[in-house]
Tab-separated table of C-alpha atoms and ligand atoms in Angstrom:
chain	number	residue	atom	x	y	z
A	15	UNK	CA	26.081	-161.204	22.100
A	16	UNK	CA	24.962	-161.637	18.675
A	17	UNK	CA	25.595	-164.977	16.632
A	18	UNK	CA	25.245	-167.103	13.713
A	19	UNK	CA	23.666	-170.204	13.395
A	20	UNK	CA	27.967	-171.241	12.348
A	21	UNK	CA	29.249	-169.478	15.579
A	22	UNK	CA	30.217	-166.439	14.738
A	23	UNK	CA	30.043	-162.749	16.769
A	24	UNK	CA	28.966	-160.035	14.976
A	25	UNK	CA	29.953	-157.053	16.756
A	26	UNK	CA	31.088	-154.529	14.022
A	27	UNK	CA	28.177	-152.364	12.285
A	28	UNK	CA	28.584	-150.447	8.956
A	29	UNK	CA	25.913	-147.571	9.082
A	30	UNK	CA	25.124	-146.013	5.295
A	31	UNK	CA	23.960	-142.390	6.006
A	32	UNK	CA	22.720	-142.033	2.841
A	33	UNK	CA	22.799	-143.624	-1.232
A	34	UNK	CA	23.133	-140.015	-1.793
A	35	UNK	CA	27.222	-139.026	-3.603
A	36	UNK	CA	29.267	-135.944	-4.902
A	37	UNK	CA	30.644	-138.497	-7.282
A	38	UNK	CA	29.588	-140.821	-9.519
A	39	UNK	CA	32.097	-143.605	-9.333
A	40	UNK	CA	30.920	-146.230	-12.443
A	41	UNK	CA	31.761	-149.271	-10.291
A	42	UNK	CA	29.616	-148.233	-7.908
A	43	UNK	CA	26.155	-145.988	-9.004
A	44	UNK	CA	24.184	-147.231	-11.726
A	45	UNK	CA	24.832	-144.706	-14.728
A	46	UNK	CA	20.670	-144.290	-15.527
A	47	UNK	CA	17.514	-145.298	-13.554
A	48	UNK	CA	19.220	-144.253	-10.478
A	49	UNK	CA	17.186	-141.773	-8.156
A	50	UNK	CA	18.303	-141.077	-4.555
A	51	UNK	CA	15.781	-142.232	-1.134
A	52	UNK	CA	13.865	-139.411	-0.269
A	53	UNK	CA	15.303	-137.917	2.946
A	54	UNK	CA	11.726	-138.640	5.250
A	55	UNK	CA	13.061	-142.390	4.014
A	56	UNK	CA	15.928	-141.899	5.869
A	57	UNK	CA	17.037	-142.848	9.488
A	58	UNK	CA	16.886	-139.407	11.138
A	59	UNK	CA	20.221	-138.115	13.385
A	60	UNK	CA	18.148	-139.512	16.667
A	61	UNK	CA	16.752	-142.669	15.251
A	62	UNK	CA	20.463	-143.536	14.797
A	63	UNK	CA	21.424	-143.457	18.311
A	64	UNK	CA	18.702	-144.826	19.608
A	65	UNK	CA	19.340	-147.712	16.690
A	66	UNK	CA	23.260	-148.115	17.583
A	67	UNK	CA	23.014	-147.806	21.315
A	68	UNK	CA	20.216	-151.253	20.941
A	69	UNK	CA	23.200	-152.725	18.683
A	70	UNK	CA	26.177	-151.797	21.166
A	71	UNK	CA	23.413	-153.221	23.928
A	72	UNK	CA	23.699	-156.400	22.525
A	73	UNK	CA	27.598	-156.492	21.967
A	74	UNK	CA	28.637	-153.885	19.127
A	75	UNK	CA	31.785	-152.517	19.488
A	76	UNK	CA	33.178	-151.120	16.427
A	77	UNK	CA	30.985	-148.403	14.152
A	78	UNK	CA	31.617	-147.440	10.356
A	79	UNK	CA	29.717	-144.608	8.789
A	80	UNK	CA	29.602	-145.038	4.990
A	81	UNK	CA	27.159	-144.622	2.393
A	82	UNK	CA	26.953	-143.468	-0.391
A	83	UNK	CA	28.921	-140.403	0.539
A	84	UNK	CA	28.489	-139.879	4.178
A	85	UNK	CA	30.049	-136.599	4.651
A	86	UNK	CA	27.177	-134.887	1.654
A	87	UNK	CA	24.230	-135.300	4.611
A	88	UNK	CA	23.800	-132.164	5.976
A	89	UNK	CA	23.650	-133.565	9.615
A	90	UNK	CA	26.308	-135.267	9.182
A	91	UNK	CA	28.515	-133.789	11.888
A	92	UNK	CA	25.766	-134.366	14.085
A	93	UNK	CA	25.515	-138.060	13.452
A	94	UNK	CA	29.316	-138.111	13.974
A	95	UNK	CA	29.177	-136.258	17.509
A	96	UNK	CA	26.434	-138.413	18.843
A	97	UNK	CA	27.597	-141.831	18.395
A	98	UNK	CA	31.829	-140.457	19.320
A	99	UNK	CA	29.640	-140.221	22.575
A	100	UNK	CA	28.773	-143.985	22.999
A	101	UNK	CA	31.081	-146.591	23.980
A	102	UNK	CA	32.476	-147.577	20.632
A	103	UNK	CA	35.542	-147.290	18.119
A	104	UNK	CA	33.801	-144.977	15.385
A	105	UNK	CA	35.498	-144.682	12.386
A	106	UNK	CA	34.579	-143.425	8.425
A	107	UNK	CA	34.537	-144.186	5.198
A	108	UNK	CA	34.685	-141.618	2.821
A	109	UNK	CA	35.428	-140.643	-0.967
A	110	UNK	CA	37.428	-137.382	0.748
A	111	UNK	CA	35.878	-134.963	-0.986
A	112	UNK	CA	34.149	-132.797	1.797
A	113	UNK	CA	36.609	-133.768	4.557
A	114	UNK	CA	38.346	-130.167	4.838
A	115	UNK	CA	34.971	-129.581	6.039
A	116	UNK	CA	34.672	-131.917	8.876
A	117	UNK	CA	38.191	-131.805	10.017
A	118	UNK	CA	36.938	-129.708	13.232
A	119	UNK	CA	34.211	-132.645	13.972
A	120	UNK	CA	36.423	-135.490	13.128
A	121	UNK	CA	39.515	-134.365	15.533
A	122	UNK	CA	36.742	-133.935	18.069
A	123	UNK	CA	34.935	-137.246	17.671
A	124	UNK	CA	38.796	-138.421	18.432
A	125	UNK	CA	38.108	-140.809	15.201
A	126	UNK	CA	42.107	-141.961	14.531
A	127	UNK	CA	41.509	-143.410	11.621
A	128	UNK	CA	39.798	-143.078	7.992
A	129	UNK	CA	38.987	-144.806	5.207
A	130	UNK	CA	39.156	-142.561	2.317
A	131	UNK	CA	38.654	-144.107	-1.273
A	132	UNK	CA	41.291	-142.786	-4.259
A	133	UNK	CA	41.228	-145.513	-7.483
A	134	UNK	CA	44.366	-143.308	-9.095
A	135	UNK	CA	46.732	-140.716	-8.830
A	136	UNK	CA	46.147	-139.215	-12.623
A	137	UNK	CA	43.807	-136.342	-12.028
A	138	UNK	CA	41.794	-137.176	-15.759
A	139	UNK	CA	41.325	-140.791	-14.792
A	140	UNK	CA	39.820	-139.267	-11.867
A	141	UNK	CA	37.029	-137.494	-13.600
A	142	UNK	CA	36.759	-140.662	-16.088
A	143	UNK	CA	35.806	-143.188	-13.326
A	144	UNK	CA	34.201	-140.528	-10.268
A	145	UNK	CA	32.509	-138.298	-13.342
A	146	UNK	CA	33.808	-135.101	-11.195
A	147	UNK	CA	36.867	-133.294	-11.482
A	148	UNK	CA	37.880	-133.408	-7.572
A	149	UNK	CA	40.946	-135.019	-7.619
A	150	UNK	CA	43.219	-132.593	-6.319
A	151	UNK	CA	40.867	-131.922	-3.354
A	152	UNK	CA	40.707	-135.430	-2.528
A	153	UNK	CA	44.601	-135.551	-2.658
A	154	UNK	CA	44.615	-132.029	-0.157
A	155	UNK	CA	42.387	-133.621	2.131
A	156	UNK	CA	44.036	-136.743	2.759
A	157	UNK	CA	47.275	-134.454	3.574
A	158	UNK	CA	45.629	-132.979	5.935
A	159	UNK	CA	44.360	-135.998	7.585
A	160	UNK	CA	48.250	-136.857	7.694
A	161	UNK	CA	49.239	-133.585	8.768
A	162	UNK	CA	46.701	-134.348	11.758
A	163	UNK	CA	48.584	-137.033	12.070
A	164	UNK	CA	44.615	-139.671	11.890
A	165	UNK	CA	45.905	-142.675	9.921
A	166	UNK	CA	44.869	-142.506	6.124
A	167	UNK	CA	43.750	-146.343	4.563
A	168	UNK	CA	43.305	-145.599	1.032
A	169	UNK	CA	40.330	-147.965	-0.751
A	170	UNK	CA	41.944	-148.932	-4.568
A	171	UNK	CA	39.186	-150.913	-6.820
A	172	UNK	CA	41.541	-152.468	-8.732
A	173	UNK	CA	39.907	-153.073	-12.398
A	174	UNK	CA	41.814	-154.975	-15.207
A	175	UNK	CA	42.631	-152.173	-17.683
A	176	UNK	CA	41.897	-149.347	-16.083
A	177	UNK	CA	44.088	-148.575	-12.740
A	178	UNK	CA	45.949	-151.938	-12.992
A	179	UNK	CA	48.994	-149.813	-14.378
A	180	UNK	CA	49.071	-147.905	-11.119
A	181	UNK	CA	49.656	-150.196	-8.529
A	182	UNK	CA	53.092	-149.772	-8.225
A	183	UNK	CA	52.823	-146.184	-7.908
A	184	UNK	CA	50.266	-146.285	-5.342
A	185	UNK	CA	53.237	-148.962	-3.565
A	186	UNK	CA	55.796	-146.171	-4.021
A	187	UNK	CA	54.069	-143.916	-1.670
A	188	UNK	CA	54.162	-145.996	1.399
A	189	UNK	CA	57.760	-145.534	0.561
A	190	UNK	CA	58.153	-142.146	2.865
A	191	UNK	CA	54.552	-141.870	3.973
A	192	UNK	CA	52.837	-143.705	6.723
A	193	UNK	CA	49.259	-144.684	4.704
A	194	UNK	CA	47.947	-147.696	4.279
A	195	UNK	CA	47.114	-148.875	0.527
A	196	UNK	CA	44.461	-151.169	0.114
A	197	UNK	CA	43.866	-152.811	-3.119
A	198	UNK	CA	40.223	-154.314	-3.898
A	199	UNK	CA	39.431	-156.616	-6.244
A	200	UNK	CA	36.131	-155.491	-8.182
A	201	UNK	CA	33.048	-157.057	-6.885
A	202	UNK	CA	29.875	-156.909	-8.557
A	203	UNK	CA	26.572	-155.302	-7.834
A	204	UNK	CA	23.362	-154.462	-9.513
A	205	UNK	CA	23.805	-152.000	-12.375
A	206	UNK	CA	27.662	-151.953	-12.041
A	207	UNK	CA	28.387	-153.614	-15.653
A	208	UNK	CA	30.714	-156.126	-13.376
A	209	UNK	CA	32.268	-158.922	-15.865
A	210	UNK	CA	34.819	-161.093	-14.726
A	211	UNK	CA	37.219	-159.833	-17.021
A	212	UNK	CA	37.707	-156.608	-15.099
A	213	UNK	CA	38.742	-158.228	-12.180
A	214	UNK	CA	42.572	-158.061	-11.518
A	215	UNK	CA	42.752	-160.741	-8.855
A	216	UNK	CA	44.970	-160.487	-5.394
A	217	UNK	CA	47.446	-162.975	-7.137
A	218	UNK	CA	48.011	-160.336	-10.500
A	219	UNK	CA	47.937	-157.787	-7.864
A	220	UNK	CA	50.915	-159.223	-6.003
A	221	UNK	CA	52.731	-160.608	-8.579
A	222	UNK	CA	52.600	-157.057	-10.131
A	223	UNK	CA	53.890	-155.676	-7.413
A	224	UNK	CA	56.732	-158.098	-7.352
A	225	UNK	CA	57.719	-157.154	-10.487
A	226	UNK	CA	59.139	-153.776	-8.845
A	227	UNK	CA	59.175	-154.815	-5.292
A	228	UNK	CA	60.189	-157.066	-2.528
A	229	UNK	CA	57.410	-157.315	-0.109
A	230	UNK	CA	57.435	-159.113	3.273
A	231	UNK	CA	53.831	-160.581	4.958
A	232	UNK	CA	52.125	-159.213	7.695
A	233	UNK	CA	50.304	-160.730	10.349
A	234	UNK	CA	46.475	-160.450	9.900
A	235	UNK	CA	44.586	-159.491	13.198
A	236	UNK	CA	41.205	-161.183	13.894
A	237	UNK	CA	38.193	-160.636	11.671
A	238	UNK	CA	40.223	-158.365	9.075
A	239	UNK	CA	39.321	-158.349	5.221
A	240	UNK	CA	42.637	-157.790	4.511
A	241	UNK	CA	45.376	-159.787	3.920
A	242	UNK	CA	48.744	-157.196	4.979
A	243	UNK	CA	52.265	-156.519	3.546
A	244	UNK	CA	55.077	-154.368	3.650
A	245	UNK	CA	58.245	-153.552	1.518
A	246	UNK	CA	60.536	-153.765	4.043
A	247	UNK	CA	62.307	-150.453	3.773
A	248	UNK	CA	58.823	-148.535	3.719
A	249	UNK	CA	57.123	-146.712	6.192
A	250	UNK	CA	53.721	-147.648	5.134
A	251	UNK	CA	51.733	-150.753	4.731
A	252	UNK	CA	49.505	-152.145	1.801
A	253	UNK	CA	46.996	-154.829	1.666
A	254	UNK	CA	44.640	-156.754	-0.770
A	255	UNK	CA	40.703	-157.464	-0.147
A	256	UNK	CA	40.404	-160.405	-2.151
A	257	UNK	CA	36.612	-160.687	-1.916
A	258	UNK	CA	36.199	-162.334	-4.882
A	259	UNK	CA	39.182	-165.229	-5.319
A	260	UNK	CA	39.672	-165.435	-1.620
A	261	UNK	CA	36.804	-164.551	0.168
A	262	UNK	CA	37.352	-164.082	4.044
A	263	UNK	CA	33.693	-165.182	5.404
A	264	UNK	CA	34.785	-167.888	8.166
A	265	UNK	CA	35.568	-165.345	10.620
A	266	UNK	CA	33.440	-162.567	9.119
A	267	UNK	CA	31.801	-159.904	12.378
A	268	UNK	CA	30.128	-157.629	9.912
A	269	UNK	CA	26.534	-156.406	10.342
A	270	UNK	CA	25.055	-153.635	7.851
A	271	UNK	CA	22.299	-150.899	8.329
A	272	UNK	CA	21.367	-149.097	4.764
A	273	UNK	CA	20.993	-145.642	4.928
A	274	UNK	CA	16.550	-146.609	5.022
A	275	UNK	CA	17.395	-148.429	8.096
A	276	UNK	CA	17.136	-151.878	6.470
A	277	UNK	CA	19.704	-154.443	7.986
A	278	UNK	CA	22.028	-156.625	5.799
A	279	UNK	CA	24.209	-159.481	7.372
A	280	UNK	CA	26.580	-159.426	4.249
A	281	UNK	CA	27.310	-157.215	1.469
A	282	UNK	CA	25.806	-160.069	-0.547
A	283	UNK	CA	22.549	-160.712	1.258
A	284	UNK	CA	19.345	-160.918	-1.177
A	285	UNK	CA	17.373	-160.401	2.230
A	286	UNK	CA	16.852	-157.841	4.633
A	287	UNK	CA	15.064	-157.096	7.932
A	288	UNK	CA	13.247	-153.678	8.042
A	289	UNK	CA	14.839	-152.352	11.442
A	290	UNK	CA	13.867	-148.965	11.203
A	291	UNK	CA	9.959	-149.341	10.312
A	292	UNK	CA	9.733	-151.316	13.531
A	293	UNK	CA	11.915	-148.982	15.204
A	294	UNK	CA	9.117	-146.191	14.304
A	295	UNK	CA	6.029	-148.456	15.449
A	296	UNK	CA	7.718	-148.294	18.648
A	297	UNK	CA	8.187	-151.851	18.410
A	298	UNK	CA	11.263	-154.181	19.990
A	299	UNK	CA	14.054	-154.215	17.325
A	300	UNK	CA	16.022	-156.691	19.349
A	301	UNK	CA	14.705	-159.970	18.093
A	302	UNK	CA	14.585	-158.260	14.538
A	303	UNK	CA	18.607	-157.826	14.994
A	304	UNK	CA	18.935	-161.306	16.486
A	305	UNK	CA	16.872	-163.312	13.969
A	306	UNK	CA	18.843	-161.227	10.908
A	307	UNK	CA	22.292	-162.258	11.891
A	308	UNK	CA	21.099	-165.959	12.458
A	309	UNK	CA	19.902	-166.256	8.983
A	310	UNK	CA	23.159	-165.215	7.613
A	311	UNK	CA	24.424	-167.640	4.778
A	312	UNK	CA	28.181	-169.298	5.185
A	313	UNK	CA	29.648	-167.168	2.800
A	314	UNK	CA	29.017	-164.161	0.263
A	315	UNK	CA	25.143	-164.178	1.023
A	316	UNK	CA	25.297	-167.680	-0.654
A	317	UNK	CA	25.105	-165.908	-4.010
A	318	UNK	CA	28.784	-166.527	-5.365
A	319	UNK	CA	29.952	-169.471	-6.871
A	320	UNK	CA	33.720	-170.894	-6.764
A	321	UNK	CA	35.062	-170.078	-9.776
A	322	UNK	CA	34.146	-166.109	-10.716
A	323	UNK	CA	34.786	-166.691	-14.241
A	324	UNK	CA	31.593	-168.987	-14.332
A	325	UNK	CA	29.827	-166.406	-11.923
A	326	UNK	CA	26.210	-164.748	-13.815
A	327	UNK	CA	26.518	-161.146	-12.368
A	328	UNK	CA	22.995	-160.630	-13.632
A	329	UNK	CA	21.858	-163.114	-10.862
A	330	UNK	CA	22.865	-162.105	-8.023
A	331	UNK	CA	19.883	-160.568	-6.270
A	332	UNK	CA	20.979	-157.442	-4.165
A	333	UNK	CA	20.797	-153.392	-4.490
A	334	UNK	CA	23.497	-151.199	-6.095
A	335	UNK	CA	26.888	-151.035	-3.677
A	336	UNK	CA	25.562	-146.878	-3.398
A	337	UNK	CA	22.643	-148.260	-1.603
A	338	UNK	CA	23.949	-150.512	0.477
A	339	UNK	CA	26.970	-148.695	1.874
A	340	UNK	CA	30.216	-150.146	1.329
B	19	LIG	N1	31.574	-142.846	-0.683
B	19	LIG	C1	32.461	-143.492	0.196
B	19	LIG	C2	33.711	-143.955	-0.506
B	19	LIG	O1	33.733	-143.933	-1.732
B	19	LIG	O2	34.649	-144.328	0.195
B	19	LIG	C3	31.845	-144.637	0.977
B	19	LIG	C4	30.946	-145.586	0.239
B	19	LIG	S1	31.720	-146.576	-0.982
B	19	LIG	C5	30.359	-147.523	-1.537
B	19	LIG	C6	32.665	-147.683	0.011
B	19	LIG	C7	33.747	-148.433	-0.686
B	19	LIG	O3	33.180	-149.368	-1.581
B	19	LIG	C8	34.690	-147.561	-1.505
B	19	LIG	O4	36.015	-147.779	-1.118
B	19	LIG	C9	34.461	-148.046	-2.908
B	19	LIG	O5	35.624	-147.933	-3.686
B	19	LIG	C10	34.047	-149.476	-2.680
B	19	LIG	N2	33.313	-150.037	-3.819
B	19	LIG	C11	32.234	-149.542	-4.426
B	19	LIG	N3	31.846	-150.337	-5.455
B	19	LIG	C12	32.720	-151.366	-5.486
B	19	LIG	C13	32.870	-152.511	-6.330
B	19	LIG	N4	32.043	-152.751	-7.330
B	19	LIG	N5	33.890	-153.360	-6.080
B	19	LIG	C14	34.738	-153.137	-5.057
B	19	LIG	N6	34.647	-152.074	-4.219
B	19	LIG	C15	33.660	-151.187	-4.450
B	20	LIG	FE1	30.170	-142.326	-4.286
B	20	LIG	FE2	31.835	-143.853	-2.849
B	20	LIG	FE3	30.180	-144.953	-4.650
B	20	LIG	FE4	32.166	-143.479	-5.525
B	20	LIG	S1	32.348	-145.392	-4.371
B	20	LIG	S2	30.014	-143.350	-6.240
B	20	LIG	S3	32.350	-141.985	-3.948
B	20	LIG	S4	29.587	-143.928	-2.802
């Protein structure tokens, strides 16, 4: 089992593939200096199963595959086949764009559900915050991820002035449709221009929503990040990750691997523990894992402070969210 120094079990792992993206989402990849790991940096297709099956060893039981954009690494169906072979609940997160492409794998893998991230439902929005005009191939794809009948939780970054005006539309489709919206509040990361003016907290998200809707509470399972609802009449379900007013640490199961095989115990971490350097010496990556997870601060990588207004983006030590995997 692997634990915290404050008691808790980590036994969910978020695997980046790669910093590597088919869009350039502003939130998320630094607009200049940016320049992609070099693939030989990378954890190869084997060095990830031999690196998840030590993790499920000790206790892992749920996988994520993120990135950057997972599904642009050209093994990535490979990746995806190996670990739907270990004991696990694999699942995906994924901008959408190259899904049509993997549908074949992903039935296969038996992965039920995906994580697919869609900030609005304008198409020229689309290309102002992604930089790419693939808006109506994102919307295809996550039809036919319905159609297929794999349940669709759709990622919303919800910025103050930007997509704000869309939440009730996004609301309106769990009307007939059984998707799950999830609504983030905007978090910040190195090179992301993050200023606490942007962020359109859980509480403007809601009452927003109220404005149009009556919603009803749902009960959280364990170790979620999201806090659930429902309109009552409406076959689908939509939540708020309220990382930043309400952050959800005290039960928090999360371990992260970045797509160079470093290991994070929080999105916020300033440290990490070089996994897959020792993993090539040959060397036992166990205590590595072990000693990681103990270090991990209470909450946020002890890098946040209470109030967000008074919180100095510019200090918080950590790599762009592309190169951590979100
Ligand atoms: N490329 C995939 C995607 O877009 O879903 C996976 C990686 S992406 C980094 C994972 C998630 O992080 C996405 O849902 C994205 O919207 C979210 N994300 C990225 N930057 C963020 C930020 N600054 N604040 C909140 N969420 C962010
Ligand atoms: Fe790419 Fe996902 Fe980041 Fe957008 S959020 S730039 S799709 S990794």
């Amino acid at each position: 089992m692997i634990l915290d120094k404050h008691q808790r079990i980590h036994n969910y792992l978020r695997i980046s593939l790669t910093d590597n993206c088919n869009l350039r989402c502003f939130y998320c990849m630094p607009d200049v200096d940016y320049s992609f790991m070099p693939s030989s940096q990378l954890m190869q297709a084997d060095e990830i199963t031999e690196i998840a099956k030590t993790f499920i060893q000790l206790g892992t039981t749920k996988i994520r595959l993120t990135g950057g954009e997972p599904l642009v690494r050209k093994d990535a169906d490979t990746i995806i086949k190996n670990l739907s072979s270990l004991p696990i609940n694999l699942s995906l997160t994924t901008n959408g764009v190259r899904l049509h492409e993997f549908i074949q794998t992903i039935l296969e893998a038996q992965i039920k559900s995906i994580n697919i991230s869609l900030d609005t439902l304008q198409a020229d929005k689309f290309h102002l915050i992604t930089k790419r005009n693939n808006f109506k191939r994102v919307w295809d794809n996550i039809q036919l991820l319905l159609e297929n009948d794999i349940h669709v939780k759709l990622n919303v970054v919800v910025m103050r002035g930007i997509n704000d005006s869309e939440i009730t539309e996004f609301v309106a489709w769990t009307r007939d449709t059984n998707i799950h919206i999830r609504f983030i509040e905007f978090m910040p990361f190195k090179g992301n221009k993050w200023v606490d003016d942007k962020v359109f907290t859980w509480q403007d998200i809601l009452a927003t929503i109220e404005n149009k809707y009556r919603w009803i509470k749902l009960k959280d399972e364990a170790n979620v990040t999201t806090k659930n609802y429902r309109v009552p009449e409406h076959k689908g379900t939509f939540a708020v990750i309220s990382t930043i007013t309400a952050p959800f640490c005290s039960t928090c199961n999360r371990m992260r691997l970045t797509a160079d095989g470093r290991m994070k115990n929080c999105l916020f971490s300033k440290d990490e523990t070089d996994i897959l350097s020792a993993f090539r010496r040959g060397e036992d990556i166990v205590p590595l894992i072990l000693g990681n997870v103990e270090a991990k601060a209470l909450e946020r990588g002890g890098q946040f402070v209470e109030d967000f207004h008074q919180l100095q983006a510019v200090g918080i030590e950590n790599r762009s969210m592309i190169a951590i995997g979100g």
